[in-house]
GROMACS .gro file of C-alpha atoms in nm:
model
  343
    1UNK     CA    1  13.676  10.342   6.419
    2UNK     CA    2  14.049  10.389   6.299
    3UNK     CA    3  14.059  10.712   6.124
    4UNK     CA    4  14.346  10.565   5.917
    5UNK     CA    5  14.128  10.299   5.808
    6UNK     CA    6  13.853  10.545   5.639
    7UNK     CA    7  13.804  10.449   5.292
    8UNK     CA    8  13.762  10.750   5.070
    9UNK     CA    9  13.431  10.692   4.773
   10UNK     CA   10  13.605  10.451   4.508
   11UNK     CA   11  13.858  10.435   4.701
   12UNK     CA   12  14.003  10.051   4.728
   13UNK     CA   13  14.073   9.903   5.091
   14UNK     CA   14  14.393   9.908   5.168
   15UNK     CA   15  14.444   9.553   5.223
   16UNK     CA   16  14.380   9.484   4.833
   17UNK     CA   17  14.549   9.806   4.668
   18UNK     CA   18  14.860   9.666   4.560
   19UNK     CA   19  15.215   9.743   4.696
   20UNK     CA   20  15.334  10.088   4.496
   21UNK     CA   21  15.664  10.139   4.734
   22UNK     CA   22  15.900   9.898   4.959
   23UNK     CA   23  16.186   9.942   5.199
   24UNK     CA   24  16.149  10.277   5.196
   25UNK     CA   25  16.034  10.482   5.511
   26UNK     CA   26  15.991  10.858   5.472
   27UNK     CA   27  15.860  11.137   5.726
   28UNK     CA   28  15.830  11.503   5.598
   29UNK     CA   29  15.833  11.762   5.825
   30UNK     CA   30  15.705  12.135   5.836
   31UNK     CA   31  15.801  12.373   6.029
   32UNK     CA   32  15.843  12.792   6.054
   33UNK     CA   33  16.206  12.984   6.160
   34UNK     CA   34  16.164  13.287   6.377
   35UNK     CA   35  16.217  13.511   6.086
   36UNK     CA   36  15.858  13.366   5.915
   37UNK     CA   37  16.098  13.126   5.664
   38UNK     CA   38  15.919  12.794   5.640
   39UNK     CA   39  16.128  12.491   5.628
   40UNK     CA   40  16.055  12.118   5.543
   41UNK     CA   41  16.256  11.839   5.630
   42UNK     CA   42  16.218  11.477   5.486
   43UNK     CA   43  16.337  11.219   5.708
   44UNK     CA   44  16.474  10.933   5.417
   45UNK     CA   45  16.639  10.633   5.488
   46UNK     CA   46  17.028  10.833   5.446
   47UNK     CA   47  16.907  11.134   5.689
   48UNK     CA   48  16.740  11.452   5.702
   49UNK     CA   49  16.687  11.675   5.374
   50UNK     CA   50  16.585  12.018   5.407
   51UNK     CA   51  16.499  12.329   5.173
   52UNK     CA   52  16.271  12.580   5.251
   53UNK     CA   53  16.115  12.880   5.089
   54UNK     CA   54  15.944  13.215   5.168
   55UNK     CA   55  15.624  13.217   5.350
   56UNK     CA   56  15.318  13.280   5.118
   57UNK     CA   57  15.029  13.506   5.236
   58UNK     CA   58  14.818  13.198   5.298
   59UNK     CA   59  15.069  13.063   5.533
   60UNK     CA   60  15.166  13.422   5.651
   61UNK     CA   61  14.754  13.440   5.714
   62UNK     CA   62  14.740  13.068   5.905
   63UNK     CA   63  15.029  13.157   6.087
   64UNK     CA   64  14.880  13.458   6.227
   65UNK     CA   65  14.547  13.251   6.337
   66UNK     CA   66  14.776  13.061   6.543
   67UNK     CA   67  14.852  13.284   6.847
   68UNK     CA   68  14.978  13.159   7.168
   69UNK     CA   69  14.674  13.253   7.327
   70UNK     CA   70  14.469  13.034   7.124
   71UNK     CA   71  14.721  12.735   7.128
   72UNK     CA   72  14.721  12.713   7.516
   73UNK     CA   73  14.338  12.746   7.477
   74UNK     CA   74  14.331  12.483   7.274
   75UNK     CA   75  14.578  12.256   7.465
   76UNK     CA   76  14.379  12.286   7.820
   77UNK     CA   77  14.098  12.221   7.648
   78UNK     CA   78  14.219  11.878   7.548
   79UNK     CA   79  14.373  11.847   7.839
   80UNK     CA   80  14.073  11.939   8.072
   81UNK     CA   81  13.964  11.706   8.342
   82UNK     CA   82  13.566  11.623   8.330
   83UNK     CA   83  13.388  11.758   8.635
   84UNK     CA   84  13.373  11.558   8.887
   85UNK     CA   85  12.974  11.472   9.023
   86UNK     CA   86  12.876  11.588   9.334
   87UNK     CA   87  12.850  11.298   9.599
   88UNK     CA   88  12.489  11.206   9.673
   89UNK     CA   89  12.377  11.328   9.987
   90UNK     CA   90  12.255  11.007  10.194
   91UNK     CA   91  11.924  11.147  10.350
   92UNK     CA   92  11.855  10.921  10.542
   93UNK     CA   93  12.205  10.880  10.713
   94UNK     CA   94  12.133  11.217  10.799
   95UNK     CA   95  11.788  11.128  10.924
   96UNK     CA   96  11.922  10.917  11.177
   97UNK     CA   97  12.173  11.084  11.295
   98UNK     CA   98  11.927  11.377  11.402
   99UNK     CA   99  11.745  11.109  11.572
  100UNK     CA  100  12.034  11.012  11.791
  101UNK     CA  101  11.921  11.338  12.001
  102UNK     CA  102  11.551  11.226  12.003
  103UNK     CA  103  11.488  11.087  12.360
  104UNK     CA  104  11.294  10.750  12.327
  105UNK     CA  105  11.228  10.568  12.651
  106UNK     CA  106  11.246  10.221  12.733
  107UNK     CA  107  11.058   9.998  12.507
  108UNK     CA  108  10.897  10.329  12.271
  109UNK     CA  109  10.914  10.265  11.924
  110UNK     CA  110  10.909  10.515  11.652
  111UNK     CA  111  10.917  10.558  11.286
  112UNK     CA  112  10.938  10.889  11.070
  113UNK     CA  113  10.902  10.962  10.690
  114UNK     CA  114  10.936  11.327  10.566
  115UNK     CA  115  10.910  11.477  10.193
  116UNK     CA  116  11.027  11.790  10.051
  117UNK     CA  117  10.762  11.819   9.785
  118UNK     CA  118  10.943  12.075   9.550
  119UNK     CA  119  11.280  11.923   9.578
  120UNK     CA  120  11.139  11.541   9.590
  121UNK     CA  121  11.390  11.476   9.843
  122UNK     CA  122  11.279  11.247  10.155
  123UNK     CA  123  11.424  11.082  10.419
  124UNK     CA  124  11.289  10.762  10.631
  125UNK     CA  125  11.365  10.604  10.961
  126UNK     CA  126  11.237  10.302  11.070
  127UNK     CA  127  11.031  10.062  10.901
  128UNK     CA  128  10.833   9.920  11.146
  129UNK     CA  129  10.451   9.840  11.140
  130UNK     CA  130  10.232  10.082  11.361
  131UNK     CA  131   9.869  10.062  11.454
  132UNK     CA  132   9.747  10.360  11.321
  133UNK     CA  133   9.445  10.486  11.579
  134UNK     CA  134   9.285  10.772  11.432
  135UNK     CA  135   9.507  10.877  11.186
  136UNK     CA  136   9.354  10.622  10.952
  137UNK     CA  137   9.049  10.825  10.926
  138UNK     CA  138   9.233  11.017  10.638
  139UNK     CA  139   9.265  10.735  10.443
  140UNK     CA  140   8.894  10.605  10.522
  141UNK     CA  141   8.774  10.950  10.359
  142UNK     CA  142   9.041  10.922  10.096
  143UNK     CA  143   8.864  10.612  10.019
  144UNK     CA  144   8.531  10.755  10.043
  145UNK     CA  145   8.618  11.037   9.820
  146UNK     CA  146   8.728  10.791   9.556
  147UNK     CA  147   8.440  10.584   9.560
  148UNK     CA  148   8.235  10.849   9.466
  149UNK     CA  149   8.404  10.956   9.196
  150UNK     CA  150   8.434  10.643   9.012
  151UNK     CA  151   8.050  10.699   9.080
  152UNK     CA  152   8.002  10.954   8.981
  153UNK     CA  153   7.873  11.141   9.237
  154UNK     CA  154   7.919  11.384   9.530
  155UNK     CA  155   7.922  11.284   9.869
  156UNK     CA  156   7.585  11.280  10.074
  157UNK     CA  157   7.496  11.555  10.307
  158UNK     CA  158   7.504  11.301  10.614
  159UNK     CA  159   7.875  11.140  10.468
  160UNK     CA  160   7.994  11.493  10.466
  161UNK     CA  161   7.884  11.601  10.829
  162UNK     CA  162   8.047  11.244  10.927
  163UNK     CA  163   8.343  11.321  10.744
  164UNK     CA  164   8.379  11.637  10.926
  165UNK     CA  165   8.344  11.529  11.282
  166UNK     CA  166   8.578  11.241  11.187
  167UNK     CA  167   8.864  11.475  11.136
  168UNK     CA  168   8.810  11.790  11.285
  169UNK     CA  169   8.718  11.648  11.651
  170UNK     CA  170   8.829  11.269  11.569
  171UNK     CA  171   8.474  11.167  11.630
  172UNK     CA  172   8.512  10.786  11.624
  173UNK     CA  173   8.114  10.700  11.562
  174UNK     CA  174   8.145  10.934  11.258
  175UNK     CA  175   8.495  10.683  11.145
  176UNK     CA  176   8.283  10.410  11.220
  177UNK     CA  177   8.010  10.467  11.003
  178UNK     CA  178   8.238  10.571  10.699
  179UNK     CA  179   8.439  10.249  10.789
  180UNK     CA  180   8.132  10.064  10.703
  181UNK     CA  181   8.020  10.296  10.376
  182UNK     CA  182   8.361  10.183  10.215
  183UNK     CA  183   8.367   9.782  10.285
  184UNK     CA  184   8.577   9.810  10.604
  185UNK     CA  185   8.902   9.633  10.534
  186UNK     CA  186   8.814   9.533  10.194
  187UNK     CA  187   8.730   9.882  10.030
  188UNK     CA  188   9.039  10.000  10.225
  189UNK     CA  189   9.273   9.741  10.065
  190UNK     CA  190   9.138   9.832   9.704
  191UNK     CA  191   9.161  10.172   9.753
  192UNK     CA  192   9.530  10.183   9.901
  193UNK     CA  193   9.669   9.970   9.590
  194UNK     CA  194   9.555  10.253   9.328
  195UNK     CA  195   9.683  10.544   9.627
  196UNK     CA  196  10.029  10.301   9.627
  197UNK     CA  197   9.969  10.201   9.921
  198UNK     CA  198  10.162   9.821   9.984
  199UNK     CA  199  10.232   9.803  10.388
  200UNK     CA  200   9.874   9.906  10.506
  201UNK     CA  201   9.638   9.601  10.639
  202UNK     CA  202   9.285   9.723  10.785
  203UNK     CA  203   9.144   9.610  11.101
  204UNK     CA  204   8.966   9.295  11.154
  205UNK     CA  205   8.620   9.371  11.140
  206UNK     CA  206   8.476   9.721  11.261
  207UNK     CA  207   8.844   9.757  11.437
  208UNK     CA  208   8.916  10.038  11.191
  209UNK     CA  209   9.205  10.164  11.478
  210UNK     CA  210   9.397   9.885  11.480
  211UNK     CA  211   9.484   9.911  11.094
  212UNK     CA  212   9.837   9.834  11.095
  213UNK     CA  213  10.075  10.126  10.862
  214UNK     CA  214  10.423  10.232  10.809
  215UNK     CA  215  10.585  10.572  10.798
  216UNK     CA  216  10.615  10.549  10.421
  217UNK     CA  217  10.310  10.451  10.392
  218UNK     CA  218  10.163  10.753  10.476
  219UNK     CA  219  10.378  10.941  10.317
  220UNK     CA  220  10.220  10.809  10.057
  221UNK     CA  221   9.873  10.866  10.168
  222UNK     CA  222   9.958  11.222  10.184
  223UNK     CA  223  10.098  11.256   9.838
  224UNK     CA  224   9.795  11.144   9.788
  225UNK     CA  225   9.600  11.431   9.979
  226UNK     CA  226   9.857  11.733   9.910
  227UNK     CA  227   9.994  11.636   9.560
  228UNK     CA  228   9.914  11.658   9.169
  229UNK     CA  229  10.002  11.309   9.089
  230UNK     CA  230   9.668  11.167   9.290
  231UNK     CA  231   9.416  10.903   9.236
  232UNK     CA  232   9.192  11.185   9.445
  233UNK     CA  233   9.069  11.469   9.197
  234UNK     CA  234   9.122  11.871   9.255
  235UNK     CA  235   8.804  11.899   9.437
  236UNK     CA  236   8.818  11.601   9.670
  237UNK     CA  237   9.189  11.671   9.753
  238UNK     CA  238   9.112  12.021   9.826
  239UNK     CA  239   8.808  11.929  10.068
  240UNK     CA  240   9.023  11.654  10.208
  241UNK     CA  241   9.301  11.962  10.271
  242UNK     CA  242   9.080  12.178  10.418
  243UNK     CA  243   8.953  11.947  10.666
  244UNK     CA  244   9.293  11.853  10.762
  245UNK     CA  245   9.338  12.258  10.757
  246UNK     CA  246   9.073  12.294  11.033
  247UNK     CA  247   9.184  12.087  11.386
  248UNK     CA  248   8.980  12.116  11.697
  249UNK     CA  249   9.175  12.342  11.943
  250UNK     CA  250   9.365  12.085  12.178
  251UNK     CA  251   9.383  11.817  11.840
  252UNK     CA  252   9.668  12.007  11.723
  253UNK     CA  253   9.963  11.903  11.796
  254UNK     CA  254  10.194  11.715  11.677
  255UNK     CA  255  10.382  11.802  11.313
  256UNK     CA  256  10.268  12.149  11.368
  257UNK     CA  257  10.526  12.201  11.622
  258UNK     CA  258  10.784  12.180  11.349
  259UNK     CA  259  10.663  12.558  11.279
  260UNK     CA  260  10.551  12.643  11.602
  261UNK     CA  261  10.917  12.576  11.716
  262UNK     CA  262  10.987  12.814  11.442
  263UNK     CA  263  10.722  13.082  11.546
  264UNK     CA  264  10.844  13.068  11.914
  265UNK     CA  265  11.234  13.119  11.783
  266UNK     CA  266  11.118  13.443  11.596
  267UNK     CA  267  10.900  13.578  11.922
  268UNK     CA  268  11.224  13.513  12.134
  269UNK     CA  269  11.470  13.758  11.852
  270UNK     CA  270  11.610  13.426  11.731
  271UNK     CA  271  11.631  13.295  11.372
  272UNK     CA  272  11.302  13.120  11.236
  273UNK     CA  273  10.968  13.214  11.091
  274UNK     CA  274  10.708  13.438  11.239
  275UNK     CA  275  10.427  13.212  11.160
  276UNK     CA  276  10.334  12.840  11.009
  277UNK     CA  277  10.085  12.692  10.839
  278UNK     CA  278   9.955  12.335  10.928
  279UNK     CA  279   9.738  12.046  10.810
  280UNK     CA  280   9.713  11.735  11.019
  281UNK     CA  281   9.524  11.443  11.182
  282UNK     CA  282   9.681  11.301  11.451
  283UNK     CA  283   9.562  10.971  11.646
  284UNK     CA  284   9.616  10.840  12.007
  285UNK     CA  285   9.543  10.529  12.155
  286UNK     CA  286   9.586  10.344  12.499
  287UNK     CA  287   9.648   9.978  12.415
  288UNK     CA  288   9.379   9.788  12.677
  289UNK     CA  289   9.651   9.505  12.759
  290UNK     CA  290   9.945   9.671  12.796
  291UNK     CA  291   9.830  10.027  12.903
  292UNK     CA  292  10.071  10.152  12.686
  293UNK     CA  293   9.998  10.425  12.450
  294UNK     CA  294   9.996  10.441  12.032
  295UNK     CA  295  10.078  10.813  11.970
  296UNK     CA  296  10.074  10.952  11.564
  297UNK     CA  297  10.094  11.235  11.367
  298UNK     CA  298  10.084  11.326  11.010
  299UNK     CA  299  10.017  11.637  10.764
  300UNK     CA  300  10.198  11.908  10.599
  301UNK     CA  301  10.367  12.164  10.742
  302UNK     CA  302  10.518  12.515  10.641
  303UNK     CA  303  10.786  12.651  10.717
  304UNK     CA  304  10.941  12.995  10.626
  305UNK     CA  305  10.712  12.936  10.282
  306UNK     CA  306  10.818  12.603  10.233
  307UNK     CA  307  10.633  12.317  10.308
  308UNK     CA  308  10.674  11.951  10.421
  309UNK     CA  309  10.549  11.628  10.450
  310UNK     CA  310  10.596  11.435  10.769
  311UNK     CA  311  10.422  11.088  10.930
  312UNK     CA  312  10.545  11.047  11.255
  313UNK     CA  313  10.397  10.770  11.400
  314UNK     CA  314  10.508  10.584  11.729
  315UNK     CA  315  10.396  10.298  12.015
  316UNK     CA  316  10.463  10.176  12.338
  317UNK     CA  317  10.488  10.527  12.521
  318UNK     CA  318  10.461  10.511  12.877
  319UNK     CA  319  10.189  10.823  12.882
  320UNK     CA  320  10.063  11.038  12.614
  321UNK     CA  321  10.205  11.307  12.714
  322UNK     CA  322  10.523  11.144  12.658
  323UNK     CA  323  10.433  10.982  12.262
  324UNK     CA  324  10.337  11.314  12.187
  325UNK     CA  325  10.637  11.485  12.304
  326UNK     CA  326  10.800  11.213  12.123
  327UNK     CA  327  10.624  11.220  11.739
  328UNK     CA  328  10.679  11.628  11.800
  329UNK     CA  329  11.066  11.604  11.858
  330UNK     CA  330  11.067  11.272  11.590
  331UNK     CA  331  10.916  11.563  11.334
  332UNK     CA  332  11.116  11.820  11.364
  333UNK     CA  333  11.459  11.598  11.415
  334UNK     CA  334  11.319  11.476  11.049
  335UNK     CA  335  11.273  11.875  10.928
  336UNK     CA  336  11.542  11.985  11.035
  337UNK     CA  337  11.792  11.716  10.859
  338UNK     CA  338  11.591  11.827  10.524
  339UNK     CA  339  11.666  12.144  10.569
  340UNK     CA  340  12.002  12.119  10.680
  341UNK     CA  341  12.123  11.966  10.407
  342UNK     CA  342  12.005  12.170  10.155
  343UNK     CA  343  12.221  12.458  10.304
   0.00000   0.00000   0.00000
């Protein structure tokens, strides 16, 4: 609003208060010698008029407030620029451009989705659709776990020893039977809506490997597992976590060797941590027709006391040797361009 335009209480606008003065123009000026006189000058239509007087101790007082100091405070202040926002860092132009020095061989595909869970940052590349091979299990005793409690109840004696063969040693008779105690595709497909789940499709039938996911996707899944915000409760994310925790020897690989790396780096004098901490389930799988092989790894990682969450999943490797070598570099290309940008 106008400040000139401010109608003082009972005052009339100024449009309808009528016309006290005409054809004259005035401007009255104030103003202070160097000796402390004060001066005024009217500007009338024949010229300047001046008079002035000595300064009273009220003006002598104002006068005194105003010290250069404070008048070329005030002045930058008015003039001062507003900050300028740092640029948003584009994560996952980053992302990819640590992938340019991941080796993928002819006709390999592969997809990675990493979280920093205390700075919520995260970073994709790809978007492709992977069969998932084992690492589905996860999400078959996410649903399992989330069936019971809407239930109620705790998980059998028998469900738990099959839930622990399923992901410590990948046992797939134990996935099968918990892929038929949740409704196969079905009870996966409810479940994954409420986990947030939108790019997962199960396997026809008892096929529970050849559930088709994405990166994000389980990223999401293991939000799910490692965060607050969970569909899971305390309890069944902490059992879930400390299955994850506890790998056969030889089932390990994978995201771990995003710490591992570090670990070595420290042995050798170099910068990097001298230790990790891991939780994974990783899944392998040589496609019948092709021979070629579905390699995939996802879990949390830590890494000089901070951790991360990485799905690295990838197809069409030759051997694999080579998909795992592949979803190992693929992790820690994805790690690394976290952390690098946070320095």
């Amino acid at each position: 609003m106008d400040p000139q335009r401010v109608r003082r209480p009972g005052a009339r606008p100024s449009w309808r208060r009528p016309l006290l003065y005409t054809g004259v123009a005035s401007i009255v000026l104030v103003g202070v010698t160097a000796s402390g006189s004060s001066y005024v000058r009217a500007q009338a239509p024949g010229g300047l008029v001046s008079s002035s007087a000595a300064p009273t101790a009220g003006a002598q007082a104002a006068d005194a407030s105003r010290t250069p100091e404070a008048a070329v405070e005030s002045v930058a202040a008015a003039v001062s620029p507003t900050p300028t926002p740092t640029p948003a860092v584009d994560r996952d132009a980053l992302l990819a451009e640590a992938m340019e020095s991941v080796a993928v061989e002819d006709g390999a595909e592969v997809s990675v989705a990493v979280l920093d869970p205390e700075s919520g940052e995260s970073a994709v590349y790809g978007d492709g659709a992977f069969d998932t091979a084992s690492i589905v299990k996860v999400d078959i005793l996410a649903v399992l776990l989330l069936q019971a409690q809407d239930a109620g109840r705790e998980l059998t004696a028998s469900e738990k020893a099959y839930a622990t063969a399923m992901i410590k040693n990948s046992d797939n008779v134990s996935a099968s039977e918990l892929w038929d105690a949740i409704g196969r595709a079905e009870g996966l497909a409810a479940a994954n809506e409420r986990f947030g789940l939108s790019g997962t499709e199960g396997g026809d039938g008892a096929l529970w490997g050849l559930t088709q996911t994405t990166a994000v996707d389980q990223l999401t899944l293991l939000e799910q597992v490692f965060g607050d915000d969970s569909e899971l409760s305390e309890a069944s994310r902490a059992y879930l976590r400390g299955l994850m925790g506890d790998i056969a020897v030889g089932q390990d690989w994978g995201v771990s060797a995003v710490g591992s790396e570090q670990a070595e780096d420290a042995a050798d004098g170099s910068a990097g941590s001298a230790g990790s901490q891991f939780a994974l389930k990783n899944g392998w799988l040589p496609r019948s027709q092709t021979g070629l092989w579905v390699i995939n790894s996802i879990g949390r990682v830590t890494v000089d006391g901070h951790g991360y969450l990485v799905a690295a999943l990838s197809q069409g490797n030759s051997t694999k040797a080579k998909g795992i070598s592949l979803v190992e570099t693929t992790a820690r290309a994805a790690v690394s361009s976290l952390r690098d940008a946070d320095v």
